[in-house]
Coordinates of C-alpha atoms in Angstrom, one line a residue:
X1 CA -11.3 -6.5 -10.5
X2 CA -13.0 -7.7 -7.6
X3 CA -15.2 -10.3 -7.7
X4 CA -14.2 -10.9 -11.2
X5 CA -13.5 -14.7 -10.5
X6 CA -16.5 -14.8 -8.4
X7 CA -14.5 -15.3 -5.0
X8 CA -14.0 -13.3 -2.4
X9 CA -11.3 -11.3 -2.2
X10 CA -8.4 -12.4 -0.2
X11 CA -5.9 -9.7 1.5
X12 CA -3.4 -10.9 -1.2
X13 CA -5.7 -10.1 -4.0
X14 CA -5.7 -7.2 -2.8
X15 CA -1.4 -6.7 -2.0
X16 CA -1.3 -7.6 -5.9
X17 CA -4.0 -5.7 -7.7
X18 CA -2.3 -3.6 -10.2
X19 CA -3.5 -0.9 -12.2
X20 CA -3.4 1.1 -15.5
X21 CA -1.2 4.3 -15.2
X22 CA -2.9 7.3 -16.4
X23 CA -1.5 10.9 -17.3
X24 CA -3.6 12.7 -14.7
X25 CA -4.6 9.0 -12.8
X26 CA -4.3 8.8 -9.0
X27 CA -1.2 8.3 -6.9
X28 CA -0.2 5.5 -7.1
X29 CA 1.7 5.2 -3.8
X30 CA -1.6 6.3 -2.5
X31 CA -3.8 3.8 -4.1
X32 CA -1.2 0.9 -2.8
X33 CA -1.2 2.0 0.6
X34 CA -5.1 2.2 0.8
X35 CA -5.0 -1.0 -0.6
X36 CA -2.7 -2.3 1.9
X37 CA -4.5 -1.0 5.2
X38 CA -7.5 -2.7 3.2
X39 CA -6.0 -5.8 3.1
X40 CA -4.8 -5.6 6.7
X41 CA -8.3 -4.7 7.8
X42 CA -9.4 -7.7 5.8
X43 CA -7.3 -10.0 7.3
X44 CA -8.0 -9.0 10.6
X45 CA -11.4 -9.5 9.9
X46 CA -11.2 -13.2 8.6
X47 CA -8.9 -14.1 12.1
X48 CA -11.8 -13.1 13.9
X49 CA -14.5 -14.7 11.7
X50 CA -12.5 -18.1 12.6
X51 CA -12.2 -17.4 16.4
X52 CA -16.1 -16.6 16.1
X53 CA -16.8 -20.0 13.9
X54 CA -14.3 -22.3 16.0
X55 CA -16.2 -20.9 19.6
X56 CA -19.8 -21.4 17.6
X57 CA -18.9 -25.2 16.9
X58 CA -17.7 -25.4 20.5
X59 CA -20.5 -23.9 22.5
X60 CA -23.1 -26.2 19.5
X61 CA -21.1 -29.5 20.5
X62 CA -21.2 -28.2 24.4
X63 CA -25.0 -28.0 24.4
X64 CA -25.7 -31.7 22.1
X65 CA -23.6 -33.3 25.2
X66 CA -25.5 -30.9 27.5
X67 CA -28.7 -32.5 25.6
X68 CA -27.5 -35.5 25.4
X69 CA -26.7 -36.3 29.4
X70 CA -30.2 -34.0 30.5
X71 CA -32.1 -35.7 27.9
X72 CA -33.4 -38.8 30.9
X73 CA -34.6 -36.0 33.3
X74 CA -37.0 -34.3 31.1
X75 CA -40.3 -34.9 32.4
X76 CA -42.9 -37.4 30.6
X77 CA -45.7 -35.6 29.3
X78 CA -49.0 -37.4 28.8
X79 CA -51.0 -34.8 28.2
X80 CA -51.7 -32.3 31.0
X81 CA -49.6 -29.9 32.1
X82 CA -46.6 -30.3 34.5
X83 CA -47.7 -30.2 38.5
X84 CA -51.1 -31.0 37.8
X85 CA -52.3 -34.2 39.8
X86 CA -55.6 -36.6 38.7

């Protein structure tokens, strides 16, 4: 069931799974409502992956401007080490 269309499974995949009945199977009501808290958890967990993503790209595009501006006052090197006078 999962994984069977080799995608991730989405809190709605998981709102929709159905299953066989069986004569001594497990409660369904039971089953549902798992799945359901699953699917909330899920979801809940995907919101925050985006927050997390969106505040990556903003802090990477922060620090190539950062880069970018402070790139002039880097001092030359020409081979001996920084403060040390000929």
């Amino acid at each position: 069931m999962i994984y069977v269309t080799g995608e991730r499974p989405q809190p709605h995949d998981l709102r929709v799974a159905a299953f066989d009945r069986r004569w001594r199977g497990l409660d369904p009501a039971q089953v549902y409502d798992y799945l359901d808290r699953v699917a909330d958890e899920l979801d809940r967990l995907h919101r925050q992956l985006v927050t997390a993503n969106t505040e990556a790209e903003r802090i990477r595009q922060a620090l190539r401007q950062w880069q970018a501006k402070h790139a002039e006052c880097r001092p030359a090197r020409h081979g001996h080490p920084v403060g040390e006078r000929r």
